[in-house]
PDB file of C-alpha atoms (C1' of nucleotides) in Angstrom:
ATOM      1  CA  MET I   1       0.000   0.000   0.000  1.00 58.00           C
ATOM      2  CA  ASN I   2       1.762   3.105  -1.230  1.00 74.00           C
ATOM      3  CA  ASN I   3       1.438   6.748  -0.208  1.00 92.00           C
ATOM      4  CA  PHE I   4      -1.172   7.535  -2.784  1.00 97.00           C
ATOM      5  CA  GLU I   5      -3.405   4.687  -1.688  1.00 97.00           C
ATOM      6  CA  VAL I   6      -3.262   6.060   1.825  1.00 97.00           C
ATOM      7  CA  MET I   7      -3.998   9.573   0.606  1.00 97.00           C
ATOM      8  CA  LEU I   8      -7.020   8.390  -1.326  1.00 97.00           C
ATOM      9  CA  ARG I   9      -8.426   6.346   1.547  1.00 96.00           C
ATOM     10  CA  GLU I  10      -7.937   9.230   3.949  1.00 96.00           C
ATOM     11  CA  HIS I  11     -10.121  11.279   1.653  1.00 96.00           C
ATOM     12  CA  ASN I  12     -12.761   8.538   1.388  1.00 95.00           C
ATOM     13  CA  LEU I  13     -11.958   7.623  -2.173  1.00 97.00           C
ATOM     14  CA  LYS I  14     -11.366   4.137  -3.504  1.00 98.00           C
ATOM     15  CA  ALA I  15      -7.791   3.486  -4.519  1.00 97.00           C
ATOM     16  CA  THR I  16      -8.047   2.680  -8.204  1.00 98.00           C
ATOM     17  CA  LYS I  17      -5.084   2.256 -10.533  1.00 97.00           C
ATOM     18  CA  GLN I  18      -6.182   5.322 -12.487  1.00 98.00           C
ATOM     19  CA  ARG I  19      -6.310   7.543  -9.432  1.00 98.00           C
ATOM     20  CA  ILE I  20      -2.953   6.364  -8.177  1.00 98.00           C
ATOM     21  CA  GLY I  21      -1.580   7.026 -11.653  1.00 97.00           C
ATOM     22  CA  ILE I  22      -2.965  10.552 -11.663  1.00 98.00           C
ATOM     23  CA  LEU I  23      -1.537  11.330  -8.253  1.00 98.00           C
ATOM     24  CA  SER I  24       1.891   9.958  -8.988  1.00 97.00           C
ATOM     25  CA  ILE I  25       2.201  12.025 -12.161  1.00 98.00           C
ATOM     26  CA  MET I  26       1.061  15.107 -10.263  1.00 98.00           C
ATOM     27  CA  HIS I  27       3.514  14.424  -7.511  1.00 97.00           C
ATOM     28  CA  MET I  28       6.390  14.178  -9.975  1.00 96.00           C
ATOM     29  CA  ARG I  29       5.337  17.048 -12.167  1.00 95.00           C
ATOM     30  CA  GLY I  30       4.166  19.612  -9.602  1.00 95.00           C
ATOM     31  CA  HIS I  31       1.599  21.692 -11.504  1.00 97.00           C
ATOM     32  CA  ILE I  32      -0.052  20.178 -14.512  1.00 98.00           C
ATOM     33  CA  ASN I  33      -2.962  20.807 -16.862  1.00 98.00           C
ATOM     34  CA  ILE I  34      -5.509  18.239 -18.006  1.00 98.00           C
ATOM     35  CA  GLU I  35      -4.029  17.775 -21.456  1.00 97.00           C
ATOM     36  CA  GLU I  36      -0.509  17.034 -20.273  1.00 97.00           C
ATOM     37  CA  LEU I  37      -1.791  14.897 -17.445  1.00 98.00           C
ATOM     38  CA  TYR I  38      -3.746  12.805 -19.924  1.00 98.00           C
ATOM     39  CA  GLU I  39      -0.734  12.256 -22.168  1.00 97.00           C
ATOM     40  CA  ARG I  40       1.386  11.164 -19.240  1.00 98.00           C
ATOM     41  CA  VAL I  41      -1.128   8.964 -17.470  1.00 98.00           C
ATOM     42  CA  LYS I  42      -1.834   7.162 -20.743  1.00 97.00           C
ATOM     43  CA  LYS I  43       1.742   5.890 -20.724  1.00 96.00           C
ATOM     44  CA  SER I  44       1.035   3.756 -17.658  1.00 93.00           C
ATOM     45  CA  TYR I  45      -2.699   3.193 -18.268  1.00 96.00           C
ATOM     46  CA  PRO I  46      -3.295   3.388 -22.035  1.00 96.00           C
ATOM     47  CA  SER I  47      -6.987   2.658 -21.642  1.00 96.00           C
ATOM     48  CA  ILE I  48      -7.738   5.637 -19.414  1.00 98.00           C
ATOM     49  CA  SER I  49     -10.277   8.021 -20.872  1.00 98.00           C
ATOM     50  CA  LEU I  50     -10.482  11.790 -20.682  1.00 98.00           C
ATOM     51  CA  ALA I  51     -13.867  11.461 -19.019  1.00 98.00           C
ATOM     52  CA  THR I  52     -12.331   9.463 -16.189  1.00 98.00           C
ATOM     53  CA  LEU I  53      -9.646  12.089 -15.804  1.00 98.00           C
ATOM     54  CA  TYR I  54     -12.150  14.909 -15.574  1.00 98.00           C
ATOM     55  CA  LYS I  55     -14.379  13.011 -13.174  1.00 98.00           C
ATOM     56  CA  ASN I  56     -11.507  12.217 -10.859  1.00 98.00           C
ATOM     57  CA  ILE I  57     -10.034  15.687 -10.903  1.00 98.00           C
ATOM     58  CA  ARG I  58     -13.415  17.103  -9.969  1.00 98.00           C
ATOM     59  CA  LEU I  59     -13.851  14.566  -7.194  1.00 98.00           C
ATOM     60  CA  MET I  60     -10.416  15.125  -5.739  1.00 98.00           C
ATOM     61  CA  LEU I  61     -10.928  18.889  -5.843  1.00 98.00           C
ATOM     62  CA  GLU I  62     -14.144  18.504  -3.880  1.00 97.00           C
ATOM     63  CA  ASN I  63     -12.276  16.382  -1.355  1.00 96.00           C
ATOM     64  CA  LYS I  64      -9.491  18.965  -1.161  1.00 96.00           C
ATOM     65  CA  LEU I  65      -6.934  16.368  -2.128  1.00 97.00           C
ATOM     66  CA  LEU I  66      -6.143  18.554  -5.123  1.00 98.00           C
ATOM     67  CA  THR I  67      -6.011  22.315  -5.511  1.00 97.00           C
ATOM     68  CA  GLU I  68      -6.907  24.262  -8.617  1.00 98.00           C
ATOM     69  CA  VAL I  69      -4.401  26.852  -9.828  1.00 97.00           C
ATOM     70  CA  SER I  70      -5.980  29.338 -12.217  1.00 97.00           C
ATOM     71  CA  VAL I  71      -3.478  31.290 -14.256  1.00 96.00           C
ATOM     72  CA  ASN I  72      -4.125  34.045 -16.745  1.00 96.00           C
ATOM     73  CA  ASN I  73      -4.004  33.215 -20.391  1.00 93.00           C
ATOM     74  CA  SER I  74      -3.324  29.534 -20.068  1.00 93.00           C
ATOM     75  CA  LYS I  75      -4.999  26.335 -19.045  1.00 95.00           C
ATOM     76  CA  THR I  76      -6.047  25.669 -15.496  1.00 97.00           C
ATOM     77  CA  LEU I  77      -3.458  23.716 -13.564  1.00 98.00           C
ATOM     78  CA  TYR I  78      -3.857  21.269 -10.703  1.00 98.00           C
ATOM     79  CA  GLU I  79      -1.550  20.338  -7.865  1.00 98.00           C
ATOM     80  CA  ILE I  80      -1.664  18.073  -4.841  1.00 97.00           C
ATOM     81  CA  THR I  81      -2.834  20.212  -1.933  1.00 97.00           C
ATOM     82  CA  LYS I  82       0.013  21.389   0.235  1.00 95.00           C
ATOM     83  CA  GLU I  83       1.036  24.035   2.742  1.00 91.00           C
ATOM     84  CA  ASP I  84       0.474  27.673   1.903  1.00 91.00           C
ATOM     85  CA  HIS I  85       2.800  28.967  -0.771  1.00 94.00           C
ATOM     86  CA  ALA I  86       2.801  31.407  -3.646  1.00 95.00           C
ATOM     87  CA  HIS I  87       3.281  30.793  -7.371  1.00 96.00           C
ATOM     88  CA  MET I  88       5.478  32.300 -10.029  1.00 96.00           C
ATOM     89  CA  HIS I  89       4.017  31.981 -13.493  1.00 96.00           C
ATOM     90  CA  CYS I  90       6.258  32.452 -16.527  1.00 95.00           C
ATOM     91  CA  GLU I  91       4.250  34.105 -19.275  1.00 93.00           C
ATOM     92  CA  LYS I  92       6.561  32.692 -21.926  1.00 91.00           C
ATOM     93  CA  CYS I  93       6.919  28.987 -21.149  1.00 91.00           C
ATOM     94  CA  ASN I  94       3.820  28.907 -18.927  1.00 92.00           C
ATOM     95  CA  GLU I  95       5.717  27.045 -16.249  1.00 93.00           C
ATOM     96  CA  VAL I  96       4.552  27.540 -12.657  1.00 96.00           C
ATOM     97  CA  MET I  97       6.969  27.368  -9.761  1.00 95.00           C
ATOM     98  CA  ASP I  98       6.343  27.375  -6.027  1.00 95.00           C
ATOM     99  CA  ILE I  99       7.831  29.929  -3.689  1.00 93.00           C
ATOM    100  CA  ASP I 100       7.790  30.185   0.061  1.00 91.00           C
ATOM    101  CA  PHE I 101       5.365  32.739   1.274  1.00 90.00           C
ATOM    102  CA  CYS I 102       3.994  33.675   4.665  1.00 88.00           C
ATOM    103  CA  PHE I 103       0.336  34.560   4.376  1.00 89.00           C
ATOM    104  CA  GLU I 104       0.160  35.880   7.937  1.00 87.00           C
ATOM    105  CA  ASP I 105       2.558  38.690   7.107  1.00 84.00           C
ATOM    106  CA  MET I 106       0.559  39.587   4.039  1.00 86.00           C
ATOM    107  CA  TYR I 107      -2.717  39.839   5.923  1.00 85.00           C
ATOM    108  CA  LYS I 108      -1.279  42.699   7.956  1.00 80.00           C
ATOM    109  CA  ASN I 109      -0.989  44.745   4.779  1.00 76.00           C
ATOM    110  CA  LEU I 110      -4.554  44.278   3.711  1.00 81.00           C
ATOM    111  CA  GLY I 111      -7.132  47.005   3.345  1.00 71.00           C
ATOM    112  CA  ASN I 112     -10.760  46.760   4.332  1.00 70.00           C
ATOM    113  CA  GLU I 113     -12.138  43.218   4.244  1.00 81.00           C
ATOM    114  CA  ASP I 114     -15.498  44.145   5.735  1.00 80.00           C
ATOM    115  CA  GLY I 115     -16.980  40.948   7.126  1.00 91.00           C
ATOM    116  CA  PHE I 116     -15.446  38.628   4.546  1.00 94.00           C
ATOM    117  CA  LEU I 117     -14.912  35.079   5.846  1.00 95.00           C
ATOM    118  CA  LEU I 118     -11.458  34.197   4.559  1.00 94.00           C
ATOM    119  CA  LYS I 119     -10.851  30.557   3.604  1.00 93.00           C
ATOM    120  CA  ASN I 120      -7.809  30.615   1.403  1.00 93.00           C
ATOM    121  CA  THR I 121      -5.514  32.916  -0.539  1.00 94.00           C
ATOM    122  CA  GLN I 122      -3.864  32.697  -3.902  1.00 95.00           C
ATOM    123  CA  VAL I 123      -0.792  34.759  -4.742  1.00 95.00           C
ATOM    124  CA  THR I 124       0.676  34.594  -8.225  1.00 96.00           C
ATOM    125  CA  LEU I 125       3.685  36.480  -9.480  1.00 95.00           C
ATOM    126  CA  MET I 126       3.572  36.858 -13.236  1.00 95.00           C
ATOM    127  CA  GLY I 127       6.622  37.539 -15.355  1.00 95.00           C
ATOM    128  CA  ILE I 128       9.474  35.844 -17.194  1.00 95.00           C
ATOM    129  CA  CYS I 129      11.488  33.052 -15.666  1.00 95.00           C
ATOM    130  CA  LYS I 130      15.273  32.825 -15.691  1.00 94.00           C
ATOM    131  CA  ASN I 131      15.429  30.371 -18.575  1.00 93.00           C
ATOM    132  CA  CYS I 132      13.174  32.389 -20.863  1.00 93.00           C
ATOM    133  CA  GLN I 133      14.867  35.755 -20.486  1.00 91.00           C
TER     134      GLN I 133
ATOM    135  CA  MET Q   1     -16.279  62.194 -27.559  1.00 58.00           C
ATOM    136  CA  ASN Q   2     -16.676  60.331 -24.299  1.00 75.00           C
ATOM    137  CA  ASN Q   3     -14.114  58.780 -21.965  1.00 93.00           C
ATOM    138  CA  PHE Q   4     -14.238  55.406 -23.605  1.00 97.00           C
ATOM    139  CA  GLU Q   5     -13.558  56.827 -27.043  1.00 97.00           C
ATOM    140  CA  VAL Q   6     -10.485  58.515 -25.624  1.00 97.00           C
ATOM    141  CA  MET Q   7      -9.389  55.316 -23.903  1.00 97.00           C
ATOM    142  CA  LEU Q   8      -9.733  53.356 -27.121  1.00 98.00           C
ATOM    143  CA  ARG Q   9      -7.820  55.891 -29.205  1.00 97.00           C
ATOM    144  CA  GLU Q  10      -5.049  56.074 -26.640  1.00 96.00           C
ATOM    145  CA  HIS Q  11      -4.633  52.346 -27.108  1.00 97.00           C
ATOM    146  CA  ASN Q  12      -4.677  52.621 -30.904  1.00 96.00           C
ATOM    147  CA  LEU Q  13      -8.079  51.072 -31.332  1.00 97.00           C
ATOM    148  CA  LYS Q  14     -10.911  52.464 -33.420  1.00 98.00           C
ATOM    149  CA  ALA Q  15     -13.837  53.697 -31.379  1.00 97.00           C
ATOM    150  CA  THR Q  16     -16.734  51.538 -32.508  1.00 98.00           C
ATOM    151  CA  LYS Q  17     -20.150  51.482 -30.880  1.00 97.00           C
ATOM    152  CA  GLN Q  18     -19.610  47.892 -29.850  1.00 98.00           C
ATOM    153  CA  ARG Q  19     -16.330  48.612 -28.089  1.00 98.00           C
ATOM    154  CA  ILE Q  20     -17.734  51.630 -26.294  1.00 98.00           C
ATOM    155  CA  GLY Q  21     -20.670  49.461 -25.238  1.00 98.00           C
ATOM    156  CA  ILE Q  22     -18.354  46.793 -23.865  1.00 98.00           C
ATOM    157  CA  LEU Q  23     -16.300  49.296 -21.912  1.00 98.00           C
ATOM    158  CA  SER Q  24     -19.251  51.114 -20.413  1.00 97.00           C
ATOM    159  CA  ILE Q  25     -20.767  47.866 -19.135  1.00 98.00           C
ATOM    160  CA  MET Q  26     -17.411  46.864 -17.685  1.00 98.00           C
ATOM    161  CA  HIS Q  27     -17.009  50.226 -16.053  1.00 97.00           C
ATOM    162  CA  MET Q  28     -20.409  49.945 -14.393  1.00 96.00           C
ATOM    163  CA  ARG Q  29     -20.141  46.304 -13.482  1.00 96.00           C
ATOM    164  CA  GLY Q  30     -16.524  46.066 -12.319  1.00 95.00           C
ATOM    165  CA  HIS Q  31     -15.608  42.435 -12.982  1.00 97.00           C
ATOM    166  CA  ILE Q  32     -17.587  40.510 -15.519  1.00 98.00           C
ATOM    167  CA  ASN Q  33     -17.485  37.268 -17.481  1.00 98.00           C
ATOM    168  CA  ILE Q  34     -18.137  36.857 -21.188  1.00 98.00           C
ATOM    169  CA  GLU Q  35     -21.606  35.406 -20.795  1.00 98.00           C
ATOM    170  CA  GLU Q  36     -22.932  38.196 -18.600  1.00 98.00           C
ATOM    171  CA  LEU Q  37     -21.183  40.821 -20.685  1.00 98.00           C
ATOM    172  CA  TYR Q  38     -22.892  39.470 -23.795  1.00 98.00           C
ATOM    173  CA  GLU Q  39     -26.345  39.589 -22.196  1.00 97.00           C
ATOM    174  CA  ARG Q  40     -25.835  43.155 -21.083  1.00 98.00           C
ATOM    175  CA  VAL Q  41     -24.224  44.547 -24.208  1.00 98.00           C
ATOM    176  CA  LYS Q  42     -27.023  43.046 -26.295  1.00 97.00           C
ATOM    177  CA  LYS Q  43     -29.460  45.371 -24.549  1.00 96.00           C
ATOM    178  CA  SER Q  44     -27.835  48.400 -26.160  1.00 94.00           C
ATOM    179  CA  TYR Q  45     -26.559  46.676 -29.339  1.00 96.00           C
ATOM    180  CA  PRO Q  46     -28.874  43.745 -30.063  1.00 96.00           C
ATOM    181  CA  SER Q  47     -26.976  42.827 -33.206  1.00 96.00           C
ATOM    182  CA  ILE Q  48     -23.623  42.274 -31.507  1.00 98.00           C
ATOM    183  CA  SER Q  49     -22.281  38.757 -31.907  1.00 98.00           C
ATOM    184  CA  LEU Q  50     -20.364  36.614 -29.494  1.00 98.00           C
ATOM    185  CA  ALA Q  51     -17.525  36.460 -32.006  1.00 98.00           C
ATOM    186  CA  THR Q  52     -17.189  40.235 -31.895  1.00 98.00           C
ATOM    187  CA  LEU Q  53     -17.135  40.148 -28.135  1.00 98.00           C
ATOM    188  CA  TYR Q  54     -14.394  37.550 -28.037  1.00 98.00           C
ATOM    189  CA  LYS Q  55     -12.349  39.321 -30.679  1.00 98.00           C
ATOM    190  CA  ASN Q  56     -12.536  42.626 -28.856  1.00 98.00           C
ATOM    191  CA  ILE Q  57     -11.784  41.214 -25.443  1.00 98.00           C
ATOM    192  CA  ARG Q  58      -8.707  39.537 -26.849  1.00 98.00           C
ATOM    193  CA  LEU Q  59      -7.612  42.733 -28.582  1.00 98.00           C
ATOM    194  CA  MET Q  60      -8.086  44.915 -25.543  1.00 98.00           C
ATOM    195  CA  LEU Q  61      -6.224  42.410 -23.386  1.00 98.00           C
ATOM    196  CA  GLU Q  62      -3.278  42.561 -25.775  1.00 97.00           C
ATOM    197  CA  ASN Q  63      -3.391  46.350 -25.560  1.00 96.00           C
ATOM    198  CA  LYS Q  64      -3.544  46.191 -21.768  1.00 96.00           C
ATOM    199  CA  LEU Q  65      -6.758  48.176 -21.769  1.00 97.00           C
ATOM    200  CA  LEU Q  66      -8.362  45.209 -20.042  1.00 98.00           C
ATOM    201  CA  THR Q  67      -7.010  42.801 -17.452  1.00 97.00           C
ATOM    202  CA  GLU Q  68      -7.913  39.152 -17.115  1.00 98.00           C
ATOM    203  CA  VAL Q  69      -8.931  37.921 -13.677  1.00 97.00           C
ATOM    204  CA  SER Q  70      -8.722  34.148 -13.369  1.00 97.00           C
ATOM    205  CA  VAL Q  71     -10.635  32.735 -10.449  1.00 96.00           C
ATOM    206  CA  ASN Q  72     -10.880  29.152  -9.298  1.00 96.00           C
ATOM    207  CA  ASN Q  73     -13.942  27.183 -10.159  1.00 93.00           C
ATOM    208  CA  SER Q  74     -15.697  29.857 -12.150  1.00 93.00           C
ATOM    209  CA  LYS Q  75     -15.507  31.649 -15.446  1.00 95.00           C
ATOM    210  CA  THR Q  76     -12.699  34.005 -16.284  1.00 97.00           C
ATOM    211  CA  LEU Q  77     -13.526  37.613 -15.506  1.00 98.00           C
ATOM    212  CA  TYR Q  78     -12.352  40.816 -17.149  1.00 98.00           C
ATOM    213  CA  GLU Q  79     -11.942  44.312 -15.777  1.00 98.00           C
ATOM    214  CA  ILE Q  80     -10.729  47.649 -17.079  1.00 98.00           C
ATOM    215  CA  THR Q  81      -7.054  47.867 -16.177  1.00 97.00           C
ATOM    216  CA  LYS Q  82      -6.441  49.914 -13.079  1.00 95.00           C
ATOM    217  CA  GLU Q  83      -3.957  50.541 -10.280  1.00 91.00           C
ATOM    218  CA  ASP Q  84      -2.628  47.584  -8.325  1.00 91.00           C
ATOM    219  CA  HIS Q  85      -5.201  46.052  -6.043  1.00 94.00           C
ATOM    220  CA  ALA Q  86      -6.193  42.668  -4.687  1.00 95.00           C
ATOM    221  CA  HIS Q  87      -9.410  40.708  -5.141  1.00 96.00           C
ATOM    222  CA  MET Q  88     -11.807  39.002  -2.798  1.00 96.00           C
ATOM    223  CA  HIS Q  89     -13.710  36.184  -4.438  1.00 96.00           C
ATOM    224  CA  CYS Q  90     -16.866  34.859  -2.816  1.00 95.00           C
ATOM    225  CA  GLU Q  91     -17.075  31.125  -3.436  1.00 93.00           C
ATOM    226  CA  LYS Q  92     -20.825  31.154  -2.997  1.00 91.00           C
ATOM    227  CA  CYS Q  93     -22.112  34.007  -5.173  1.00 91.00           C
ATOM    228  CA  ASN Q  94     -18.921  34.186  -7.238  1.00 92.00           C
ATOM    229  CA  GLU Q  95     -18.794  37.944  -6.844  1.00 94.00           C
ATOM    230  CA  VAL Q  96     -15.367  39.576  -6.980  1.00 96.00           C
ATOM    231  CA  MET Q  97     -14.606  42.742  -5.036  1.00 95.00           C
ATOM    232  CA  ASP Q  98     -11.567  44.981  -5.089  1.00 95.00           C
ATOM    233  CA  ILE Q  99      -9.506  45.734  -2.019  1.00 93.00           C
ATOM    234  CA  ASP Q 100      -6.649  48.120  -1.487  1.00 91.00           C
ATOM    235  CA  PHE Q 101      -3.349  46.382  -1.390  1.00 90.00           C
ATOM    236  CA  CYS Q 102       0.229  47.521  -1.398  1.00 88.00           C
ATOM    237  CA  PHE Q 103       2.360  45.193  -3.499  1.00 88.00           C
ATOM    238  CA  GLU Q 104       5.617  46.763  -2.332  1.00 87.00           C
ATOM    239  CA  ASP Q 105       4.998  45.627   1.212  1.00 85.00           C
ATOM    240  CA  MET Q 106       4.219  42.134   0.050  1.00 86.00           C
ATOM    241  CA  TYR Q 107       7.423  41.803  -1.922  1.00 85.00           C
ATOM    242  CA  LYS Q 108       9.384  42.127   1.307  1.00 81.00           C
ATOM    243  CA  ASN Q 109       7.823  38.912   2.539  1.00 76.00           C
ATOM    244  CA  LEU Q 110       8.733  36.866  -0.491  1.00 81.00           C
ATOM    245  CA  GLY Q 111      11.008  33.886  -0.566  1.00 72.00           C
ATOM    246  CA  ASN Q 112      13.544  33.075  -3.243  1.00 71.00           C
ATOM    247  CA  GLU Q 113      12.637  34.468  -6.661  1.00 81.00           C
ATOM    248  CA  ASP Q 114      15.882  33.447  -8.311  1.00 80.00           C
ATOM    249  CA  GLY Q 115      16.242  35.623 -11.416  1.00 91.00           C
ATOM    250  CA  PHE Q 116      12.537  35.888 -12.142  1.00 94.00           C
ATOM    251  CA  LEU Q 117      11.616  39.074 -14.031  1.00 95.00           C
ATOM    252  CA  LEU Q 118       8.491  40.255 -12.257  1.00 94.00           C
ATOM    253  CA  LYS Q 119       5.856  41.984 -14.387  1.00 93.00           C
ATOM    254  CA  ASN Q 120       2.678  41.822 -12.394  1.00 93.00           C
ATOM    255  CA  THR Q 121       1.088  40.192  -9.370  1.00 94.00           C
ATOM    256  CA  GLN Q 122      -2.303  38.756  -8.668  1.00 95.00           C
ATOM    257  CA  VAL Q 123      -3.597  38.366  -5.123  1.00 95.00           C
ATOM    258  CA  THR Q 124      -6.974  36.754  -4.533  1.00 96.00           C
ATOM    259  CA  LEU Q 125      -8.617  36.134  -1.189  1.00 95.00           C
ATOM    260  CA  MET Q 126     -11.116  33.325  -1.409  1.00 95.00           C
ATOM    261  CA  GLY Q 127     -13.939  32.860   1.024  1.00 95.00           C
ATOM    262  CA  ILE Q 128     -17.529  33.854   1.753  1.00 95.00           C
ATOM    263  CA  CYS Q 129     -18.734  37.426   1.487  1.00 95.00           C
ATOM    264  CA  LYS Q 130     -20.813  39.204   4.089  1.00 94.00           C
ATOM    265  CA  ASN Q 131     -24.095  38.739   2.225  1.00 93.00           C
ATOM    266  CA  CYS Q 132     -23.649  35.000   1.700  1.00 94.00           C
ATOM    267  CA  GLN Q 133     -22.773  34.044   5.269  1.00 91.00           C
TER     268      GLN Q 133
ATOM    269  C1'  DA K   1     -10.211  55.253 -50.506  1.00 85.17           C
ATOM    270  C1'  DT K   2      -8.323  52.445 -47.345  1.00 85.17           C
ATOM    271  C1'  DC K   3      -8.022  49.417 -43.792  1.00 85.17           C
ATOM    272  C1'  DC K   4     -10.180  47.613 -39.776  1.00 85.17           C
ATOM    273  C1'  DT K   5     -14.316  45.716 -37.677  1.00 85.17           C
ATOM    274  C1'  DT K   6     -18.621  43.317 -37.705  1.00 85.17           C
ATOM    275  C1'  DG K   7     -21.884  39.392 -37.919  1.00 85.17           C
ATOM    276  C1'  DC K   8     -22.697  35.050 -39.532  1.00 85.17           C
ATOM    277  C1'  DA K   9     -21.952  30.210 -39.877  1.00 85.17           C
ATOM    278  C1'  DA K  10     -18.988  26.657 -39.381  1.00 85.17           C
ATOM    279  C1'  DA K  11     -14.935  24.652 -37.100  1.00 85.17           C
ATOM    280  C1'  DT K  12     -12.452  23.581 -33.215  1.00 85.17           C
ATOM    281  C1'  DG K  13     -11.560  22.754 -28.360  1.00 85.17           C
ATOM    282  C1'  DA K  14     -12.929  21.791 -23.506  1.00 85.17           C
ATOM    283  C1'  DT K  15     -15.911  19.623 -20.284  1.00 85.17           C
ATOM    284  C1'  DT K  16     -19.950  16.898 -18.885  1.00 85.17           C
ATOM    285  C1'  DT K  17     -23.351  13.235 -19.100  1.00 85.17           C
ATOM    286  C1'  DG K  18     -25.740   8.552 -19.386  1.00 85.17           C
ATOM    287  C1'  DC K  19     -25.124   4.036 -19.424  1.00 85.17           C
ATOM    288  C1'  DA K  20     -23.555  -0.780 -19.443  1.00 85.17           C
ATOM    289  C1'  DA K  21     -19.530  -3.443 -18.078  1.00 85.17           C
ATOM    290  C1'  DG K  22     -15.816  -3.981 -14.710  1.00 85.17           C
ATOM    291  C1'  DA K  23     -13.125  -3.258 -10.356  1.00 85.17           C
ATOM    292  C1'  DG K  24     -12.537  -2.280  -5.306  1.00 85.17           C
ATOM    293  C1'  DT K  25     -13.865  -3.241  -0.616  1.00 85.17           C
TER     294       DT K  25
ATOM    295  C1'  DA H   1     -22.636  -8.955  -2.920  1.00 85.17           C
ATOM    296  C1'  DC H   2     -22.700  -4.317  -3.127  1.00 85.17           C
ATOM    297  C1'  DT H   3     -21.493   0.019  -4.583  1.00 85.17           C
ATOM    298  C1'  DC H   4     -18.512   2.984  -6.905  1.00 85.17           C
ATOM    299  C1'  DT H   5     -15.643   3.666 -11.011  1.00 85.17           C
ATOM    300  C1'  DT H   6     -14.428   3.142 -15.765  1.00 85.17           C
ATOM    301  C1'  DG H   7     -14.600   3.805 -20.819  1.00 85.17           C
ATOM    302  C1'  DC H   8     -17.220   4.899 -24.570  1.00 85.17           C
ATOM    303  C1'  DA H   9     -20.046   7.803 -27.399  1.00 85.17           C
ATOM    304  C1'  DA H  10     -22.833  11.574 -27.605  1.00 85.17           C
ATOM    305  C1'  DA H  11     -24.166  16.021 -25.771  1.00 85.17           C
ATOM    306  C1'  DT H  12     -23.125  20.394 -24.220  1.00 85.17           C
ATOM    307  C1'  DC H  13     -20.587  24.544 -23.583  1.00 85.17           C
ATOM    308  C1'  DA H  14     -16.652  27.790 -24.770  1.00 85.17           C
ATOM    309  C1'  DT H  15     -13.751  29.884 -28.079  1.00 85.17           C
ATOM    310  C1'  DT H  16     -11.821  30.719 -32.677  1.00 85.17           C
ATOM    311  C1'  DT H  17     -11.809  31.214 -37.661  1.00 85.17           C
ATOM    312  C1'  DG H  18     -12.826  32.672 -42.601  1.00 85.17           C
ATOM    313  C1'  DC H  19     -15.227  35.545 -45.259  1.00 85.17           C
ATOM    314  C1'  DA H  20     -18.241  39.027 -47.377  1.00 85.17           C
ATOM    315  C1'  DA H  21     -20.480  43.350 -46.133  1.00 85.17           C
ATOM    316  C1'  DG H  22     -20.339  47.592 -43.480  1.00 85.17           C
ATOM    317  C1'  DG H  23     -18.110  51.331 -40.671  1.00 85.17           C
ATOM    318  C1'  DA H  24     -14.286  54.496 -38.947  1.00 85.17           C
ATOM    319  C1'  DT H  25     -10.687  57.610 -40.091  1.00 85.17           C
TER     320       DT H  25
END
DNA sequence: ATCCTTGCAAATGATTTGCAAGAGT
DNA sequence: ACTCTTGCAAATCATTTGCAAGGAT
C-alpha cells in the first residue's frame, strides 16, 4: 500500500489504478494541466479516458486532495494540496513554480475586508522566468 | 467624444459602438465574465455577436486596456485595467470585489525568486462574502 | 479610398453526461 | 454482494476562424 493509496483512503476515495496514476504524475510534475496529465497517465494506463480524468479531478478537488491553480491566459493547472505557498508563473513557457510565502505577514498589509470570511488565498507572481529571459 | 472613445484611441483602437458598449458595461459592473457581458451589451446593441465580443476582449487584453482575472472554479472575468489592487472572491455568489493592497509591502515577505523578471502580481482572497454568510 | 471591424456560420476545443460493463472493498 | 468507477459515445458549452459586407478615419 503506497502513499497515494493512503492519501485516497484518507479522503474517502477508492484506490483505483487510475487515481494512483494521476496522483503519482502530479507528484512528480508539480503543476499540470488536463491535457498534459492525460498524455502522461496514458503511458502507464493506455486505456484511461479523458472522461475518467475529468471526473476524478473534480472529485479530488471537492475532497481537497487537489487544488486548482488558475493562471491568466493559459490552461487551469492542478496540484496536490500542500502548505500555503505562492506561485510564479512564466508568461513565456507557462511554467509555474512554487515559492515560500507567509500569508500571515501579508494579511497585515490588507485594506478593508469588511466581514469577509477568509478561507484561502492565492498569490501569483507573473513575469518571465530565468530560462526564458 | 466620451471617456471610452479617448481610452480606445489612446490604445490605438478604433472607437466603434460595440467597443464603447463593452467598456461602459465593464465600467459599471466592475468584474464581468463573457456570458454576462454578452447579455448586457445586447441590450444596447442587439446585433452584436459573441464572435465580436471575443475578438474585442482579446484585442483589448493585448493592448492592456483590459485585465484578465482568473478565479478558481468559475468563469474568467475581465476588468478595465487599473492601479494595483487585490481581489476578494466569494465562493458562494462568485462575486469579486476589489480591495486596497500595497504590493511593495508584500514583496518584502517573499522567498527566493531566483532571477525571475516580475511583471505583475495577482492576489486573490477566497472565502464567503458578508451577504452570503 | 483604405483598412479595420462586424456578424454570420462553421470549425475547433474543452468539459460533462448517461449508461452498461468492470473493479474495489 | 454491493457500490462505486471506468470507458465509450454523444451532448453540451466555450472559443476561434474565414469571409463578405459595413463602418471608422
